[in-house]
């Protein structure tokens, strides 16, 4: 299998699995499927390279996923960091990434301008077929309501092609068009966040060994602490990625986020070059972050949701890439075992394990994180956390492990204690599997 476009006269294609979207989740799924010998077709609506609103920061958890895909993280373009520098209430606390048998003791930065392409090309090297400029428009159900194919508009001429496979992996990002077409809506009680980012030329900060997190954002001096944080991430190429993430609240629609960003950056030293537009590169861009498994079920009628399409961004810190890659790998593993069985009840039982395993791995952690975002949305509690927790080096060494989900149940005593506490949290009671709405308007049957 190779990196190809469909023949100019093709109006259909077949595969063992079709993956919709070549972001980190989709490319991870395609890579692991191909490594297991599956015929996988990866459909991407854009051409590479492409932009993506992101902080470009990769925690050790994300680094572990890259290593698992065989990505050369020592090649040119990767910038290593040793930890996080928290800035709040005039206090600076530096925390090094913890080293463990499971996670490396360093993080990375890499621009999303070519990051996604690196992962997609790695999937191609493993044997996946990649079609770019292939925009999936709708799922195609069989007579039972199970999805047997998707239709895509391919190439500059937007030729309609039907792509058939027994299983579909939806990795089409925050828009989740495939899930929406199946009637899988967002859970309104789960958090959403808004992220803004811009690049700046900053010779004094571009190769800093720490990722900066500013956790005391305010609309005005002396005002309440807002639920979110600002970041300054060194890119190692003369630039820094500067951005801000805010958890959604009822009054956020009226908030001037550009002004808030400027107000925060006015607090940075002038020599960093982050004030005004003089050293800015490119426009200010924004995007939504679907957090806390805010789209369920993660499996229905032959379609598995991964990454942002399943709302898998962490409510603890707004991080999505490691969970995207992990869900892609899990979906691939599930699909391989399912396809080893003939179509029917046993195959379906294996597929139903996917949403249960997602919940087993992250359900309690995300539920606790959703509570964390609720705390930060209350001004009095947010102020307490800002003044009493984020300024304490001892507390931040603990909290950093939790925020980045770097606990190892077989690690040191602190890791074991944290994982034991998280296991005591009840799992969410939301349905983790089910039918969703049929594209033709009826209810899909549970299998």
CSV table of C-alpha atoms in Angstrom, one decimal:
chain,number,residue,atom,x,y,z
A,1,UNK,CA,0.0,0.0,0.0
A,2,UNK,CA,1.2,3.5,-0.8
A,3,UNK,CA,0.5,7.1,-0.5
A,4,UNK,CA,-1.9,7.5,-3.4
A,5,UNK,CA,-4.9,9.4,-4.8
A,6,UNK,CA,-7.7,7.4,-6.3
A,7,UNK,CA,-7.6,6.7,-10.0
A,8,UNK,CA,-9.2,9.5,-12.0
A,9,UNK,CA,-12.0,7.3,-13.2
A,10,UNK,CA,-12.7,5.6,-9.8
A,11,UNK,CA,-16.1,6.0,-8.2
A,12,UNK,CA,-15.6,3.5,-5.4
A,13,UNK,CA,-12.9,2.1,-3.1
A,14,UNK,CA,-12.8,-0.7,-0.6
A,15,UNK,CA,-10.7,-1.3,2.5
A,16,UNK,CA,-10.8,-3.3,5.8
A,17,UNK,CA,-11.1,0.0,7.7
A,18,UNK,CA,-11.7,3.6,6.6
A,19,UNK,CA,-10.3,6.3,8.8
A,20,UNK,CA,-11.8,9.8,8.4
A,21,UNK,CA,-9.3,12.5,9.3
A,22,UNK,CA,-5.5,12.5,9.3
A,23,UNK,CA,-4.9,14.4,12.5
A,24,UNK,CA,-3.0,12.7,15.4
A,25,UNK,CA,-6.0,10.4,16.2
A,26,UNK,CA,-6.6,9.3,12.6
A,27,UNK,CA,-2.9,8.9,11.7
A,28,UNK,CA,-2.3,6.9,14.9
A,29,UNK,CA,-5.2,4.6,14.1
A,30,UNK,CA,-4.1,4.2,10.5
A,31,UNK,CA,-0.5,3.5,11.6
A,32,UNK,CA,-1.4,0.8,14.1
A,33,UNK,CA,-3.9,-0.8,11.7
A,34,UNK,CA,-1.4,-1.0,9.0
A,35,UNK,CA,1.3,-2.4,11.3
A,36,UNK,CA,-1.2,-5.2,12.1
A,37,UNK,CA,-1.6,-5.9,8.4
A,38,UNK,CA,-5.0,-4.3,7.8
A,39,UNK,CA,-5.9,-2.6,4.5
A,40,UNK,CA,-6.6,0.9,5.8
A,41,UNK,CA,-7.7,3.9,3.8
A,42,UNK,CA,-7.0,7.3,5.5
A,43,UNK,CA,-9.1,10.2,4.2
A,44,UNK,CA,-8.1,13.8,4.8
A,45,UNK,CA,-10.1,16.7,3.6
A,46,UNK,CA,-7.1,19.1,3.4
A,47,UNK,CA,-3.7,19.1,1.7
A,48,UNK,CA,-0.5,19.0,3.7
A,49,UNK,CA,1.0,21.0,5.2
A,50,UNK,CA,-1.9,22.7,6.9
A,51,UNK,CA,-2.5,24.9,9.9
A,52,UNK,CA,-4.1,23.8,13.2
A,53,UNK,CA,-4.8,26.0,16.2
A,54,UNK,CA,-2.7,24.4,19.0
A,55,UNK,CA,-0.2,25.3,21.6
A,56,UNK,CA,2.4,23.0,19.9
A,57,UNK,CA,3.4,21.7,23.4
A,58,UNK,CA,3.8,18.0,23.9
A,59,UNK,CA,4.0,16.5,27.4
A,60,UNK,CA,5.8,13.3,28.2
A,61,UNK,CA,2.6,11.5,27.7
A,62,UNK,CA,2.4,12.7,24.1
A,63,UNK,CA,6.1,11.9,23.6
A,64,UNK,CA,5.4,8.3,24.6
A,65,UNK,CA,2.8,8.1,21.9
A,66,UNK,CA,5.3,9.5,19.3
A,67,UNK,CA,7.9,7.0,20.3
A,68,UNK,CA,5.3,4.2,20.0
A,69,UNK,CA,4.7,5.3,16.4
A,70,UNK,CA,8.4,5.2,15.6
A,71,UNK,CA,8.7,9.0,15.1
A,72,UNK,CA,12.3,10.2,15.1
A,73,UNK,CA,12.1,12.9,17.9
A,74,UNK,CA,15.8,13.6,17.6
A,75,UNK,CA,15.4,14.9,14.0
A,76,UNK,CA,15.5,18.6,13.1
A,77,UNK,CA,12.4,20.6,14.1
A,78,UNK,CA,11.8,19.1,17.5
A,79,UNK,CA,12.5,21.3,20.6
A,80,UNK,CA,12.9,19.6,24.0
A,81,UNK,CA,11.8,21.0,27.3
A,82,UNK,CA,12.5,19.9,30.8
A,83,UNK,CA,9.3,20.9,32.6
A,84,UNK,CA,6.8,23.6,33.3
A,85,UNK,CA,7.2,27.1,34.8
A,86,UNK,CA,4.0,28.3,36.5
A,87,UNK,CA,3.6,32.0,36.9
A,88,UNK,CA,0.8,33.3,39.2
A,89,UNK,CA,0.3,36.1,41.7
A,90,UNK,CA,3.8,37.4,41.1
A,91,UNK,CA,5.3,34.0,42.0
A,92,UNK,CA,7.2,31.6,39.7
A,93,UNK,CA,7.4,27.9,40.3
A,94,UNK,CA,9.5,25.6,38.1
A,95,UNK,CA,8.6,21.9,38.0
A,96,UNK,CA,10.6,19.4,36.1
A,97,UNK,CA,8.8,16.6,34.3
A,98,UNK,CA,8.9,13.4,36.4
A,99,UNK,CA,10.8,10.5,35.0
A,100,UNK,CA,9.3,7.0,35.2
A,101,UNK,CA,9.4,3.7,33.5
A,102,UNK,CA,6.3,4.6,31.6
A,103,UNK,CA,7.0,8.2,30.6
A,104,UNK,CA,10.2,10.0,29.6
A,105,UNK,CA,11.4,13.0,31.7
A,106,UNK,CA,11.1,15.5,28.9
A,107,UNK,CA,8.5,17.2,26.7
A,108,UNK,CA,8.7,18.5,23.1
A,109,UNK,CA,7.3,21.3,21.0
A,110,UNK,CA,6.7,21.0,17.2
A,111,UNK,CA,4.6,23.3,15.0
A,112,UNK,CA,1.3,21.7,13.9
A,113,UNK,CA,2.0,23.2,10.5
A,114,UNK,CA,3.9,20.0,9.7
A,115,UNK,CA,3.3,17.8,12.9
A,116,UNK,CA,0.2,16.2,11.5
A,117,UNK,CA,1.9,15.5,8.1
A,118,UNK,CA,4.8,13.7,9.9
A,119,UNK,CA,2.3,11.4,11.6
A,120,UNK,CA,0.3,10.8,8.4
A,121,UNK,CA,3.4,10.0,6.4
A,122,UNK,CA,4.5,7.6,9.1
A,123,UNK,CA,1.1,5.8,8.7
A,124,UNK,CA,1.8,5.6,4.9
A,125,UNK,CA,5.3,4.1,5.6
A,126,UNK,CA,3.6,1.5,7.7
A,127,UNK,CA,1.3,0.6,4.8
A,128,UNK,CA,-1.7,2.8,4.9
A,129,UNK,CA,-3.2,4.5,1.9
A,130,UNK,CA,-3.7,8.3,2.3
A,131,UNK,CA,-6.0,10.3,0.2
A,132,UNK,CA,-5.8,14.1,0.7
A,133,UNK,CA,-8.4,16.5,-0.6
A,134,UNK,CA,-10.9,13.9,0.2
A,135,UNK,CA,-13.8,15.5,2.1
A,136,UNK,CA,-16.2,12.9,3.6
A,137,UNK,CA,-19.8,14.2,3.2
A,138,UNK,CA,-22.0,11.5,4.7
A,139,UNK,CA,-22.1,7.9,6.0
A,140,UNK,CA,-23.8,5.2,3.9
A,141,UNK,CA,-26.0,2.8,6.0
A,142,UNK,CA,-27.0,-0.7,5.0
A,143,UNK,CA,-30.7,-1.9,5.3
A,144,UNK,CA,-30.1,-2.5,9.1
A,145,UNK,CA,-28.8,1.0,9.7
A,146,UNK,CA,-25.2,-0.2,10.1
A,147,UNK,CA,-22.6,2.1,8.4
A,148,UNK,CA,-21.1,0.2,5.5
A,149,UNK,CA,-19.4,3.1,3.6
A,150,UNK,CA,-18.8,6.8,3.4
A,151,UNK,CA,-19.1,9.1,0.4
A,152,UNK,CA,-16.3,11.6,-0.2
A,153,UNK,CA,-15.7,14.5,-2.6
A,154,UNK,CA,-12.2,13.8,-3.9
A,155,UNK,CA,-9.6,16.1,-5.6
A,156,UNK,CA,-10.0,19.6,-7.0
A,157,UNK,CA,-12.8,18.4,-9.2
A,158,UNK,CA,-14.7,17.2,-6.1
A,159,UNK,CA,-15.5,13.8,-7.7
A,160,UNK,CA,-17.9,11.8,-5.6
A,161,UNK,CA,-16.4,8.5,-4.5
A,162,UNK,CA,-18.0,5.8,-2.3
A,163,UNK,CA,-15.5,4.3,0.2
A,164,UNK,CA,-16.6,0.9,1.6
A,165,UNK,CA,-15.4,-0.9,4.7
A,166,UNK,CA,-16.8,-3.1,7.5
A,167,UNK,CA,-15.6,-0.6,10.0
A,168,UNK,CA,-15.2,3.2,10.0
A,169,UNK,CA,-13.0,5.3,12.4
A,170,UNK,CA,-14.2,8.8,12.8
A,171,UNK,CA,-11.3,11.1,13.5
A,172,UNK,CA,-12.7,14.3,11.9
A,173,UNK,CA,-11.9,16.6,14.8
A,174,UNK,CA,-14.0,19.0,16.9
A,175,UNK,CA,-16.7,19.4,14.1
A,176,UNK,CA,-17.3,15.7,14.4
A,177,UNK,CA,-19.4,15.8,11.2
A,178,UNK,CA,-19.6,12.0,10.9
A,179,UNK,CA,-20.8,11.6,14.5
A,180,UNK,CA,-23.3,14.5,14.1
A,181,UNK,CA,-24.8,12.8,11.0
A,182,UNK,CA,-25.3,9.7,13.1
A,183,UNK,CA,-27.2,11.7,15.7
A,184,UNK,CA,-24.4,11.7,18.3
A,185,UNK,CA,-24.6,15.1,19.9
A,186,UNK,CA,-22.5,16.9,22.5
A,187,UNK,CA,-23.3,16.4,26.2
A,188,UNK,CA,-24.2,20.0,27.4
A,189,UNK,CA,-22.9,19.4,30.9
A,190,UNK,CA,-19.4,18.6,29.8
A,191,UNK,CA,-16.9,21.4,29.5
A,192,UNK,CA,-15.9,23.2,26.3
A,193,UNK,CA,-13.0,25.6,26.0
A,194,UNK,CA,-11.8,28.2,23.6
A,195,UNK,CA,-8.1,28.4,22.6
A,196,UNK,CA,-6.4,31.4,20.9
A,197,UNK,CA,-2.8,31.3,19.7
A,198,UNK,CA,-0.3,33.4,17.8
A,199,UNK,CA,3.5,33.1,17.0
A,200,UNK,CA,6.0,35.8,18.0
A,201,UNK,CA,9.6,36.3,17.2
A,202,UNK,CA,11.4,36.2,20.6
A,203,UNK,CA,15.1,35.6,20.5
A,204,UNK,CA,15.3,35.7,24.3
A,205,UNK,CA,12.6,33.0,24.9
A,206,UNK,CA,12.6,30.7,21.8
A,207,UNK,CA,14.9,28.1,23.4
A,208,UNK,CA,13.9,28.4,27.0
A,209,UNK,CA,14.0,25.0,28.7
A,210,UNK,CA,10.6,25.4,30.3
A,211,UNK,CA,7.0,25.7,29.1
A,212,UNK,CA,5.5,28.9,30.6
A,213,UNK,CA,2.0,28.7,32.1
A,214,UNK,CA,0.4,31.9,33.4
A,215,UNK,CA,-2.5,30.8,35.6
A,216,UNK,CA,-3.8,34.1,36.9
A,217,UNK,CA,-5.6,35.6,33.9
A,218,UNK,CA,-7.8,38.6,34.7
A,219,UNK,CA,-9.9,41.0,32.6
A,220,UNK,CA,-8.7,43.9,34.7
A,221,UNK,CA,-6.2,44.4,37.6
A,222,UNK,CA,-7.7,43.2,40.8
A,223,UNK,CA,-10.5,41.4,39.0
A,224,UNK,CA,-11.5,37.7,39.5
A,225,UNK,CA,-9.2,35.0,38.2
A,226,UNK,CA,-10.6,33.5,35.0
A,227,UNK,CA,-11.0,29.8,34.4
A,228,UNK,CA,-8.1,29.1,32.1
A,229,UNK,CA,-4.5,30.0,31.5
A,230,UNK,CA,-2.0,31.6,29.1
A,231,UNK,CA,1.0,29.9,27.7
A,232,UNK,CA,4.4,30.8,26.2
A,233,UNK,CA,6.0,27.7,24.5
A,234,UNK,CA,9.5,27.9,23.0
A,235,UNK,CA,9.7,26.6,19.5
A,236,UNK,CA,13.5,26.6,19.2
A,237,UNK,CA,13.5,28.4,15.8
A,238,UNK,CA,13.4,32.0,17.0
A,239,UNK,CA,9.7,31.9,17.7
A,240,UNK,CA,7.4,31.2,20.6
A,241,UNK,CA,3.9,30.0,20.5
A,242,UNK,CA,1.8,32.3,22.7
A,243,UNK,CA,-1.8,31.5,23.5
A,244,UNK,CA,-4.6,31.4,25.9
A,245,UNK,CA,-7.2,28.8,26.8
A,246,UNK,CA,-10.5,29.6,28.6
A,247,UNK,CA,-13.1,27.2,29.8
A,248,UNK,CA,-16.6,28.0,28.6
A,249,UNK,CA,-18.9,29.9,30.9
A,250,UNK,CA,-22.3,31.5,30.4
A,251,UNK,CA,-20.9,35.0,30.1
A,252,UNK,CA,-17.9,34.1,27.8
A,253,UNK,CA,-19.8,35.1,24.7
A,254,UNK,CA,-19.5,38.7,25.7
A,255,UNK,CA,-15.9,38.5,26.6
A,256,UNK,CA,-13.4,40.3,24.3
A,257,UNK,CA,-10.8,37.5,24.1
A,258,UNK,CA,-8.3,39.5,21.9
A,259,UNK,CA,-8.3,42.3,24.4
A,260,UNK,CA,-7.9,39.8,27.3
A,261,UNK,CA,-4.9,38.3,25.5
A,262,UNK,CA,-3.4,41.8,25.0
A,263,UNK,CA,-4.0,42.7,28.6
A,264,UNK,CA,-2.1,39.6,29.8
A,265,UNK,CA,0.8,40.1,27.4
A,266,UNK,CA,1.2,43.6,28.7
A,267,UNK,CA,2.4,42.0,31.9
A,268,UNK,CA,5.3,40.3,30.2
A,269,UNK,CA,8.8,41.9,30.0
A,270,UNK,CA,9.2,44.2,27.1
A,271,UNK,CA,12.4,42.5,25.9
A,272,UNK,CA,10.4,39.3,25.3
A,273,UNK,CA,8.8,41.0,22.3
A,274,UNK,CA,5.2,39.9,23.1
A,275,UNK,CA,3.6,43.3,23.4
A,276,UNK,CA,1.7,44.6,20.4
A,277,UNK,CA,2.1,43.4,16.9
A,278,UNK,CA,5.7,44.4,16.1
A,279,UNK,CA,7.1,40.9,16.6
A,280,UNK,CA,4.0,38.9,15.8
A,281,UNK,CA,4.1,36.4,12.9
A,282,UNK,CA,0.8,35.5,11.3
A,283,UNK,CA,-2.8,36.2,12.5
A,284,UNK,CA,-4.4,35.4,15.8
A,285,UNK,CA,-6.3,32.1,15.4
A,286,UNK,CA,-8.9,30.4,17.6
A,287,UNK,CA,-10.5,27.1,18.0
A,288,UNK,CA,-12.9,25.1,20.3
A,289,UNK,CA,-11.6,22.4,22.6
A,290,UNK,CA,-14.1,19.5,23.3
A,291,UNK,CA,-13.3,18.2,26.7
A,292,UNK,CA,-14.2,15.5,29.1
A,293,UNK,CA,-15.7,12.9,26.7
A,294,UNK,CA,-18.4,15.4,25.7
A,295,UNK,CA,-19.6,13.4,22.8
A,296,UNK,CA,-21.0,9.9,23.4
A,297,UNK,CA,-21.3,7.1,22.6
A,298,UNK,CA,-17.8,6.4,21.3
A,299,UNK,CA,-19.0,3.4,19.3
A,300,UNK,CA,-22.2,2.8,17.3
A,301,UNK,CA,-23.2,0.8,14.3
A,302,UNK,CA,-19.7,0.1,12.9
A,303,UNK,CA,-18.3,3.6,13.7
A,304,UNK,CA,-15.7,4.3,16.4
A,305,UNK,CA,-15.0,7.9,17.5
A,306,UNK,CA,-11.4,8.9,18.4
A,307,UNK,CA,-9.7,12.1,19.5
A,308,UNK,CA,-11.5,15.4,19.3
A,309,UNK,CA,-14.5,13.7,17.5
A,310,UNK,CA,-15.2,11.9,20.7
A,311,UNK,CA,-14.5,15.0,22.9
A,312,UNK,CA,-11.3,13.4,24.3
A,313,UNK,CA,-9.5,16.6,25.3
A,314,UNK,CA,-8.4,16.5,28.9
A,315,UNK,CA,-10.5,18.8,31.1
A,316,UNK,CA,-7.5,19.1,33.4
A,317,UNK,CA,-5.2,21.1,31.0
A,318,UNK,CA,-6.8,21.3,27.6
A,319,UNK,CA,-4.4,18.7,26.2
A,320,UNK,CA,-5.7,16.6,23.3
A,321,UNK,CA,-2.8,15.1,21.3
A,322,UNK,CA,-1.8,12.2,23.7
A,323,UNK,CA,-5.4,11.1,24.2
A,324,UNK,CA,-6.0,11.4,20.4
A,325,UNK,CA,-3.1,9.1,19.7
A,326,UNK,CA,-4.0,6.6,22.5
A,327,UNK,CA,-7.7,6.4,21.3
A,328,UNK,CA,-6.5,5.9,17.8
A,329,UNK,CA,-4.2,3.0,18.8
A,330,UNK,CA,-7.0,1.5,21.0
A,331,UNK,CA,-9.5,1.8,18.1
A,332,UNK,CA,-7.0,0.1,15.8
A,333,UNK,CA,-6.4,-2.8,18.2
A,334,UNK,CA,-10.1,-3.2,18.7
A,335,UNK,CA,-10.8,-3.2,14.9
A,336,UNK,CA,-8.1,-5.8,14.2
A,337,UNK,CA,-9.5,-8.2,16.8
A,338,UNK,CA,-13.1,-7.6,15.6
A,339,UNK,CA,-12.3,-8.2,11.9
A,340,UNK,CA,-10.7,-11.5,12.9
A,341,UNK,CA,-14.3,-12.7,13.6
A,342,UNK,CA,-17.0,-13.0,11.0
A,343,UNK,CA,-19.7,-10.4,10.9
A,344,UNK,CA,-22.2,-11.0,13.6
A,345,UNK,CA,-22.7,-11.0,17.3
A,346,UNK,CA,-19.1,-11.9,18.3
A,347,UNK,CA,-17.6,-9.2,16.2
A,348,UNK,CA,-20.0,-6.7,17.7
A,349,UNK,CA,-19.2,-7.8,21.3
A,350,UNK,CA,-15.5,-7.1,20.6
A,351,UNK,CA,-16.4,-3.6,19.2
A,352,UNK,CA,-18.5,-2.8,22.2
A,353,UNK,CA,-15.3,-3.2,24.3
A,354,UNK,CA,-13.9,-0.1,22.8
A,355,UNK,CA,-16.1,2.5,24.6
A,356,UNK,CA,-15.9,0.5,27.8
A,357,UNK,CA,-12.1,0.5,27.6
A,358,UNK,CA,-12.0,4.2,26.9
A,359,UNK,CA,-14.1,4.7,30.1
A,360,UNK,CA,-11.9,2.3,32.1
A,361,UNK,CA,-8.8,4.2,31.1
A,362,UNK,CA,-9.9,7.8,31.4
A,363,UNK,CA,-13.5,8.0,32.6
A,364,UNK,CA,-12.7,8.6,36.3
A,365,UNK,CA,-9.8,10.9,35.5
A,366,UNK,CA,-11.9,13.0,33.2
A,367,UNK,CA,-14.8,13.0,35.6
A,368,UNK,CA,-12.5,14.4,38.3
A,369,UNK,CA,-11.1,16.9,35.7
A,370,UNK,CA,-14.6,18.1,34.9
A,371,UNK,CA,-14.9,18.9,38.6
A,372,UNK,CA,-11.6,20.7,38.5
A,373,UNK,CA,-12.9,23.0,35.7
A,374,UNK,CA,-16.1,23.6,37.8
A,375,UNK,CA,-13.9,24.7,40.7
A,376,UNK,CA,-11.9,27.1,38.4
A,377,UNK,CA,-15.2,28.6,37.1
A,378,UNK,CA,-16.0,29.9,40.6
A,379,UNK,CA,-14.1,33.1,41.3
A,380,UNK,CA,-13.6,32.5,45.0
A,381,UNK,CA,-12.3,29.0,44.5
A,382,UNK,CA,-10.2,30.0,41.5
A,383,UNK,CA,-8.6,32.7,43.6
A,384,UNK,CA,-7.9,30.3,46.4
A,385,UNK,CA,-6.2,27.8,44.0
A,386,UNK,CA,-4.2,30.7,42.4
A,387,UNK,CA,-3.0,32.1,45.7
A,388,UNK,CA,-2.5,29.0,47.8
A,389,UNK,CA,-1.9,26.0,45.5
A,390,UNK,CA,-0.2,27.3,42.3
A,391,UNK,CA,2.3,29.3,44.3
A,392,UNK,CA,3.5,26.2,46.4
A,393,UNK,CA,6.4,24.3,44.9
A,394,UNK,CA,5.4,21.1,46.8
A,395,UNK,CA,1.8,21.3,45.7
A,396,UNK,CA,2.8,22.0,42.1
A,397,UNK,CA,5.1,19.0,41.9
A,398,UNK,CA,2.0,16.9,42.8
A,399,UNK,CA,-0.4,18.8,40.7
A,400,UNK,CA,1.8,18.7,37.6
A,401,UNK,CA,1.6,14.9,37.6
A,402,UNK,CA,-2.2,15.1,37.7
A,403,UNK,CA,-2.6,17.9,35.2
A,404,UNK,CA,-0.5,16.1,32.6
A,405,UNK,CA,-1.7,12.6,33.7
A,406,UNK,CA,1.8,11.3,34.2
A,407,UNK,CA,0.9,8.9,37.1
A,408,UNK,CA,2.2,5.3,36.9
A,409,UNK,CA,0.4,2.8,39.1
A,410,UNK,CA,3.7,0.9,39.3
A,411,UNK,CA,5.7,4.0,39.9
A,412,UNK,CA,6.9,5.7,43.1
A,413,UNK,CA,4.7,6.0,46.2
A,414,UNK,CA,3.2,9.4,45.1
A,415,UNK,CA,2.2,7.9,41.8
A,416,UNK,CA,0.6,4.9,43.5
A,417,UNK,CA,-1.2,7.1,45.9
A,418,UNK,CA,-2.6,9.3,43.2
A,419,UNK,CA,-3.8,6.4,41.0
A,420,UNK,CA,-5.5,4.8,44.1
A,421,UNK,CA,-7.3,8.1,44.7
A,422,UNK,CA,-8.5,8.3,41.1
A,423,UNK,CA,-9.7,4.7,41.2
A,424,UNK,CA,-11.9,5.7,44.1
A,425,UNK,CA,-13.9,8.2,41.9
A,426,UNK,CA,-17.1,6.7,40.5
A,427,UNK,CA,-17.1,6.3,36.7
A,428,UNK,CA,-19.5,8.5,34.8
A,429,UNK,CA,-22.9,7.1,34.3
A,430,UNK,CA,-23.4,8.2,30.7
A,431,UNK,CA,-24.1,5.5,28.2
A,432,UNK,CA,-20.9,4.4,26.6
A,433,UNK,CA,-22.4,2.5,23.7
A,434,UNK,CA,-25.6,2.5,21.8
A,435,UNK,CA,-27.4,3.2,18.6
A,436,UNK,CA,-27.5,6.9,17.9
A,437,UNK,CA,-29.9,8.1,15.3
A,438,UNK,CA,-30.0,6.5,11.9
A,439,UNK,CA,-29.1,8.8,9.0
A,440,UNK,CA,-32.6,8.0,7.7
A,441,UNK,CA,-34.2,9.3,10.9
A,442,UNK,CA,-34.9,6.1,12.9
A,443,UNK,CA,-33.1,4.7,16.0
A,444,UNK,CA,-30.2,2.3,15.3
A,445,UNK,CA,-30.6,-1.0,17.0
A,446,UNK,CA,-28.3,-2.0,19.8
A,447,UNK,CA,-26.3,-5.0,18.9
